[in-house]
mmCIF file of C-alpha atoms and ligand atoms in Angstrom:
data_model
loop_
_atom_site.group_PDB
_atom_site.id
_atom_site.type_symbol
_atom_site.label_atom_id
_atom_site.label_comp_id
_atom_site.label_asym_id
_atom_site.label_seq_id
_atom_site.Cartn_x
_atom_site.Cartn_y
_atom_site.Cartn_z
ATOM 1 C CA UNK A 1 -3.907 -11.449 -6.162
ATOM 2 C CA UNK A 2 -3.995 -8.334 -4.038
ATOM 3 C CA UNK A 3 -1.120 -6.849 -2.083
ATOM 4 C CA UNK A 4 -1.330 -3.802 0.135
ATOM 5 C CA UNK A 5 1.668 -1.523 0.582
ATOM 6 C CA UNK A 6 1.005 0.862 3.446
ATOM 7 C CA UNK A 7 3.097 4.016 3.845
ATOM 8 C CA UNK A 8 3.020 5.370 7.383
ATOM 9 C CA UNK A 9 5.278 8.320 6.553
ATOM 10 C CA UNK A 10 3.806 11.716 5.669
ATOM 11 C CA UNK A 11 6.438 11.929 2.935
ATOM 12 C CA UNK A 12 5.662 10.256 -0.367
ATOM 13 C CA UNK A 13 9.124 10.373 -1.890
ATOM 14 C CA UNK A 14 11.545 9.803 0.961
ATOM 15 C CA UNK A 15 13.113 6.834 2.725
ATOM 16 C CA UNK A 16 10.057 4.804 3.718
ATOM 17 C CA UNK A 17 8.241 5.415 0.432
ATOM 18 C CA UNK A 18 11.326 4.502 -1.622
ATOM 19 C CA UNK A 19 11.840 1.272 0.311
ATOM 20 C CA UNK A 20 8.164 0.380 -0.079
ATOM 21 C CA UNK A 21 8.429 1.047 -3.807
ATOM 22 C CA UNK A 22 11.336 -1.416 -4.036
ATOM 23 C CA UNK A 23 9.402 -4.004 -2.016
ATOM 24 C CA UNK A 24 6.485 -3.584 -4.466
ATOM 25 C CA UNK A 25 8.893 -4.146 -7.325
ATOM 26 C CA UNK A 26 10.060 -7.365 -5.655
ATOM 27 C CA UNK A 27 6.467 -8.612 -5.527
ATOM 28 C CA UNK A 28 5.824 -7.629 -9.151
ATOM 29 C CA UNK A 29 8.989 -9.278 -10.460
ATOM 30 C CA UNK A 30 8.480 -12.466 -8.486
ATOM 31 C CA UNK A 31 4.885 -12.795 -9.682
ATOM 32 C CA UNK A 32 5.430 -11.583 -13.244
ATOM 33 C CA UNK A 33 4.034 -14.834 -14.641
ATOM 34 C CA UNK A 34 0.996 -14.745 -12.389
ATOM 35 C CA UNK A 35 -2.244 -13.311 -13.680
ATOM 36 C CA UNK A 36 -3.868 -10.342 -12.044
ATOM 37 C CA UNK A 37 -1.393 -9.108 -9.488
ATOM 38 C CA UNK A 38 -2.721 -5.873 -8.019
ATOM 39 C CA UNK A 39 -0.434 -3.798 -5.848
ATOM 40 C CA UNK A 40 -2.378 -1.226 -3.862
ATOM 41 C CA UNK A 41 -0.307 1.673 -2.544
ATOM 42 C CA UNK A 42 -1.891 3.351 0.457
ATOM 43 C CA UNK A 43 -0.571 6.620 1.908
ATOM 44 C CA UNK A 44 -2.052 6.761 5.376
ATOM 45 C CA UNK A 45 -1.575 10.527 5.626
ATOM 46 C CA UNK A 46 -3.969 10.972 2.662
ATOM 47 C CA UNK A 47 -6.755 9.275 4.602
ATOM 48 C CA UNK A 48 -9.132 10.631 7.202
ATOM 49 C CA UNK A 49 -9.460 8.235 10.132
ATOM 50 C CA UNK A 50 -8.826 7.723 13.802
ATOM 51 C CA UNK A 51 -7.677 4.768 15.911
ATOM 52 C CA UNK A 52 -9.938 2.237 17.617
ATOM 53 C CA UNK A 53 -12.779 3.947 19.518
ATOM 54 C CA UNK A 54 -13.356 1.070 21.942
ATOM 55 C CA UNK A 55 -16.991 0.611 20.874
ATOM 56 C CA UNK A 56 -16.583 -3.216 21.082
ATOM 57 C CA UNK A 57 -19.066 -3.852 18.253
ATOM 58 C CA UNK A 58 -16.382 -6.180 16.852
ATOM 59 C CA UNK A 59 -16.516 -8.270 20.034
ATOM 60 C CA UNK A 60 -20.302 -8.280 20.553
ATOM 61 C CA UNK A 61 -21.511 -11.896 20.464
ATOM 62 C CA UNK A 62 -24.097 -12.319 17.705
ATOM 63 C CA UNK A 63 -23.789 -8.631 16.832
ATOM 64 C CA UNK A 64 -24.121 -7.223 13.317
ATOM 65 C CA UNK A 65 -20.525 -6.049 13.342
ATOM 66 C CA UNK A 66 -18.933 -9.082 15.021
ATOM 67 C CA UNK A 67 -15.258 -9.283 13.905
ATOM 68 C CA UNK A 68 -15.761 -6.101 11.849
ATOM 69 C CA UNK A 69 -14.932 -2.471 12.460
ATOM 70 C CA UNK A 70 -18.077 -0.351 11.990
ATOM 71 C CA UNK A 71 -16.428 3.085 12.146
ATOM 72 C CA UNK A 72 -17.500 5.118 9.135
ATOM 73 C CA UNK A 73 -14.418 6.838 7.835
ATOM 74 C CA UNK A 74 -11.805 6.299 5.126
ATOM 75 C CA UNK A 75 -10.798 2.919 6.593
ATOM 76 C CA UNK A 76 -14.306 1.419 6.570
ATOM 77 C CA UNK A 77 -14.070 -0.212 3.132
ATOM 78 C CA UNK A 78 -10.300 -0.517 3.103
ATOM 79 C CA UNK A 79 -9.856 -2.648 6.245
ATOM 80 C CA UNK A 80 -11.791 -5.722 5.014
ATOM 81 C CA UNK A 81 -9.920 -5.585 1.707
ATOM 82 C CA UNK A 82 -6.570 -5.611 3.508
ATOM 83 C CA UNK A 83 -7.739 -8.347 5.902
ATOM 84 C CA UNK A 84 -8.583 -10.496 2.872
ATOM 85 C CA UNK A 85 -5.503 -9.651 0.818
ATOM 86 C CA UNK A 86 -2.626 -11.902 -0.249
ATOM 87 C CA UNK A 87 0.137 -9.914 1.431
ATOM 88 C CA UNK A 88 0.735 -6.727 3.379
ATOM 89 C CA UNK A 89 3.851 -4.575 3.657
ATOM 90 C CA UNK A 90 3.787 -1.792 6.233
ATOM 91 C CA UNK A 91 6.423 0.944 6.342
ATOM 92 C CA UNK A 92 6.865 3.563 9.025
ATOM 93 C CA UNK A 93 9.447 6.080 10.130
ATOM 94 C CA UNK A 94 10.261 6.082 13.829
ATOM 95 C CA UNK A 95 8.952 9.184 15.575
ATOM 96 C CA UNK A 96 10.158 9.572 19.168
ATOM 97 C CA UNK A 97 10.953 5.899 19.420
ATOM 98 C CA UNK A 98 7.659 4.598 17.992
ATOM 99 C CA UNK A 99 5.990 3.956 14.660
ATOM 100 C CA UNK A 100 4.119 7.094 13.553
ATOM 101 C CA UNK A 101 0.797 7.921 15.192
ATOM 102 C CA UNK A 102 -1.016 7.336 11.887
ATOM 103 C CA UNK A 103 0.506 3.855 11.526
ATOM 104 C CA UNK A 104 -0.337 3.008 15.121
ATOM 105 C CA UNK A 105 -3.970 4.166 14.718
ATOM 106 C CA UNK A 106 -4.201 2.253 11.459
ATOM 107 C CA UNK A 107 -2.913 -0.950 13.108
ATOM 108 C CA UNK A 108 -5.426 -0.611 15.950
ATOM 109 C CA UNK A 109 -8.196 -0.517 13.386
ATOM 110 C CA UNK A 110 -6.764 -3.283 11.192
ATOM 111 C CA UNK A 111 -6.085 -5.693 14.048
ATOM 112 C CA UNK A 112 -8.519 -5.191 16.903
ATOM 113 C CA UNK A 113 -11.630 -6.400 15.060
ATOM 114 C CA UNK A 114 -9.870 -9.737 14.451
ATOM 115 C CA UNK A 115 -8.281 -10.004 17.893
ATOM 116 C CA UNK A 116 -10.035 -12.369 20.314
ATOM 117 C CA UNK A 117 -9.252 -12.139 24.018
ATOM 118 C CA UNK A 118 -7.732 -15.485 24.933
ATOM 119 C CA UNK A 119 -8.921 -17.102 21.709
ATOM 120 C CA UNK A 120 -8.000 -17.814 18.107
ATOM 121 C CA UNK A 121 -7.773 -14.875 15.727
ATOM 122 C CA UNK A 122 -10.834 -14.115 13.606
ATOM 123 C CA UNK A 123 -8.655 -13.391 10.570
ATOM 124 C CA UNK A 124 -10.384 -14.530 7.386
ATOM 125 C CA UNK A 125 -6.980 -15.258 5.894
ATOM 126 C CA UNK A 126 -3.358 -15.870 6.995
ATOM 127 C CA UNK A 127 -1.377 -13.759 4.579
ATOM 128 C CA UNK A 128 2.337 -12.882 4.770
ATOM 129 C CA UNK A 129 3.147 -9.545 6.404
ATOM 130 C CA UNK A 130 6.298 -7.421 6.493
ATOM 131 C CA UNK A 131 7.270 -4.358 8.498
ATOM 132 C CA UNK A 132 9.826 -1.785 7.345
ATOM 133 C CA UNK A 133 11.021 0.728 9.932
ATOM 134 C CA UNK A 134 13.197 3.722 9.022
ATOM 135 C CA UNK A 135 15.036 5.881 11.530
ATOM 136 C CA UNK A 136 17.819 8.386 12.090
ATOM 137 C CA UNK A 137 19.712 6.393 14.677
ATOM 138 C CA UNK A 138 22.416 3.857 13.927
ATOM 139 C CA UNK A 139 21.911 0.149 14.594
ATOM 140 C CA UNK A 140 24.105 0.443 17.690
ATOM 141 C CA UNK A 141 22.052 3.291 19.146
ATOM 142 C CA UNK A 142 18.845 1.489 18.200
ATOM 143 C CA UNK A 143 19.883 -1.613 20.129
ATOM 144 C CA UNK A 144 20.731 0.436 23.228
ATOM 145 C CA UNK A 145 17.755 2.795 23.032
ATOM 146 C CA UNK A 146 14.877 0.773 21.626
ATOM 147 C CA UNK A 147 15.992 -2.856 22.019
ATOM 148 C CA UNK A 148 13.084 -5.165 21.326
ATOM 149 C CA UNK A 149 10.381 -2.556 21.618
ATOM 150 C CA UNK A 150 8.777 -3.329 18.244
ATOM 151 C CA UNK A 151 8.452 -7.006 19.092
ATOM 152 C CA UNK A 152 5.155 -6.559 20.941
ATOM 153 C CA UNK A 153 3.251 -5.225 17.914
ATOM 154 C CA UNK A 154 4.918 -7.849 15.721
ATOM 155 C CA UNK A 155 3.783 -10.563 18.156
ATOM 156 C CA UNK A 156 0.216 -9.244 17.944
ATOM 157 C CA UNK A 157 0.389 -9.299 14.143
ATOM 158 C CA UNK A 158 1.731 -12.856 14.304
ATOM 159 C CA UNK A 159 -1.184 -13.908 16.529
ATOM 160 C CA UNK A 160 -3.673 -12.473 14.043
ATOM 161 C CA UNK A 161 -2.118 -13.072 10.627
ATOM 162 C CA UNK A 162 1.428 -14.502 10.457
ATOM 163 C CA UNK A 163 4.835 -13.658 11.922
ATOM 164 C CA UNK A 164 5.909 -10.497 10.107
ATOM 165 C CA UNK A 165 9.233 -10.144 8.363
ATOM 166 C CA UNK A 166 11.003 -7.177 9.896
ATOM 167 C CA UNK A 167 13.400 -4.813 8.128
ATOM 168 C CA UNK A 168 15.004 -2.028 10.119
ATOM 169 C CA UNK A 169 16.676 0.717 8.121
ATOM 170 C CA UNK A 170 19.040 2.787 10.262
ATOM 171 C CA UNK A 171 20.820 6.095 9.888
ATOM 172 C CA UNK A 172 18.553 7.481 7.174
ATOM 173 C CA UNK A 173 19.100 10.751 5.357
ATOM 174 C CA UNK A 174 16.412 12.966 6.844
ATOM 175 C CA UNK A 175 16.753 16.435 5.313
ATOM 176 C CA UNK A 176 17.018 17.339 1.649
ATOM 177 C CA UNK A 177 19.820 19.772 2.564
ATOM 178 C CA UNK A 178 21.412 19.445 6.007
ATOM 179 C CA UNK A 179 22.895 22.959 5.833
ATOM 180 C CA UNK A 180 19.427 24.536 5.970
ATOM 181 C CA UNK A 181 18.118 22.921 9.162
ATOM 182 C CA UNK A 182 19.210 23.169 12.787
ATOM 183 C CA UNK A 183 20.880 19.943 13.900
ATOM 184 C CA UNK A 184 23.732 19.275 16.319
ATOM 185 C CA UNK A 185 23.313 15.487 16.453
ATOM 186 C CA UNK A 186 24.115 14.289 12.958
ATOM 187 C CA UNK A 187 27.211 14.990 10.886
ATOM 188 C CA UNK A 188 25.965 15.926 7.384
ATOM 189 C CA UNK A 189 29.047 14.403 5.750
ATOM 190 C CA UNK A 190 28.630 11.099 7.559
ATOM 191 C CA UNK A 191 24.928 11.110 6.691
ATOM 192 C CA UNK A 192 25.714 11.686 3.015
ATOM 193 C CA UNK A 193 28.363 8.935 3.113
ATOM 194 C CA UNK A 194 25.967 6.476 4.702
ATOM 195 C CA UNK A 195 23.307 7.310 2.108
ATOM 196 C CA UNK A 196 25.798 6.858 -0.705
ATOM 197 C CA UNK A 197 27.240 3.602 0.628
ATOM 198 C CA UNK A 198 24.370 1.922 2.372
ATOM 199 C CA UNK A 199 20.954 3.001 1.115
ATOM 200 C CA UNK A 200 21.298 0.854 -2.003
ATOM 201 C CA UNK A 201 21.783 -2.158 0.311
ATOM 202 C CA UNK A 202 18.647 -1.166 2.244
ATOM 203 C CA UNK A 203 16.734 -0.902 -1.036
ATOM 204 C CA UNK A 204 17.955 -4.365 -2.050
ATOM 205 C CA UNK A 205 16.816 -5.734 1.349
ATOM 206 C CA UNK A 206 13.396 -4.141 0.769
ATOM 207 C CA UNK A 207 13.230 -5.684 -2.715
ATOM 208 C CA UNK A 208 14.107 -9.108 -1.257
ATOM 209 C CA UNK A 209 11.384 -8.625 1.348
ATOM 210 C CA UNK A 210 8.885 -8.093 -1.461
ATOM 211 C CA UNK A 211 10.127 -11.274 -3.135
ATOM 212 C CA UNK A 212 9.602 -13.247 0.099
ATOM 213 C CA UNK A 213 6.094 -11.850 0.542
ATOM 214 C CA UNK A 214 5.296 -12.868 -3.038
ATOM 215 C CA UNK A 215 6.713 -16.370 -2.537
ATOM 216 C CA UNK A 216 4.855 -16.854 0.746
ATOM 217 C CA UNK A 217 1.626 -15.665 -0.825
ATOM 218 C CA UNK A 218 1.744 -18.744 -3.063
ATOM 219 C CA UNK A 219 2.289 -21.117 -0.129
ATOM 220 C CA UNK A 220 -0.294 -22.526 2.196
ATOM 221 C CA UNK A 221 0.681 -20.738 5.435
HETATM 222 C C1 FMN B 301 8.600 13.986 14.509
HETATM 223 C C2 FMN B 301 9.827 13.165 14.235
HETATM 224 C C3 FMN B 301 10.360 12.381 15.222
HETATM 225 C C4 FMN B 301 11.449 11.552 14.978
HETATM 226 N N1 FMN B 301 11.923 10.753 15.972
HETATM 227 C C5 FMN B 301 12.933 9.887 15.716
HETATM 228 C C6 FMN B 301 13.395 9.001 16.735
HETATM 229 O O1 FMN B 301 12.913 8.967 17.853
HETATM 230 N N2 FMN B 301 14.411 8.150 16.424
HETATM 231 C C7 FMN B 301 14.977 8.125 15.176
HETATM 232 O O2 FMN B 301 15.883 7.337 14.967
HETATM 233 N N3 FMN B 301 14.549 8.951 14.195
HETATM 234 C C8 FMN B 301 13.537 9.818 14.438
HETATM 235 N N4 FMN B 301 13.073 10.645 13.429
HETATM 236 C C9 FMN B 301 13.678 10.554 12.091
HETATM 237 C C10 FMN B 301 12.886 9.672 11.124
HETATM 238 O O3 FMN B 301 12.429 8.481 11.737
HETATM 239 C C11 FMN B 301 13.735 9.252 9.940
HETATM 240 O O4 FMN B 301 14.329 10.372 9.347
HETATM 241 C C12 FMN B 301 12.920 8.483 8.932
HETATM 242 O O5 FMN B 301 13.744 7.750 8.061
HETATM 243 C C13 FMN B 301 12.007 9.378 8.117
HETATM 244 O O6 FMN B 301 11.271 8.623 7.202
HETATM 245 P P1 FMN B 301 10.803 9.262 5.800
HETATM 246 O O7 FMN B 301 12.043 9.758 5.146
HETATM 247 O O8 FMN B 301 10.181 8.141 5.071
HETATM 248 O O9 FMN B 301 9.820 10.330 6.123
HETATM 249 C C14 FMN B 301 12.019 11.515 13.684
HETATM 250 C C15 FMN B 301 11.480 12.356 12.668
HETATM 251 C C16 FMN B 301 10.408 13.167 12.936
HETATM 252 C C17 FMN B 301 9.836 14.058 11.847
#
């Protein structure tokens, strides 16, 4: 079985990456008695690619690339593997109220070739999907500022694969040392307290998300 863990943060050892690591562990533990479980960790910022180029080869009736993305870059071989995988977990920090540009471009490429205007998805497989979002703001600020803004992309993912599980991790610890960076918005002591008291709960939630993805991968969904 193949699972893809996609890190949409440029940082490989911070919040998003740590949560994704825990989610991977949840998959591994849940499927420990299953043969051949491959967890593929993808760091989007290591790859060279762009978003959808609107060539419409994937929509061309009878065309060679129907339901496929023909763009020759680092996603060319990866996209079909992910589209045929047994589970996908995507993690992204929030940059100016959105998932990162790299994650957004990646999702355009992963999804558009399977998206059919007004029709059924061309997905070769309906695998479980999860989204992990990490951000500076508190849950309260998130609700006021961003509301349901991630629902649209999640609805698109649902239409193509399955309804994604969604984990939002608020009030993350952004800097390695708050005293070294200019910031008038966040109290370093409160940030440290939150990290100390809450990040372990976030990690547990990420682990449980991995467990659910593993369990769903064994079901006929
Ligand atoms: C360019 C940039 C923009 C950001 N914009 C937001 C934002 O709009 N809202 C927010 O809550 N956090 C914002 N953040 C903070 C990150 O989302 C947050 O620290 C996140 O947990 C970082 O993930 P990482 O530790 O995995 O890199 C921003 C960070 C950067 C670098």
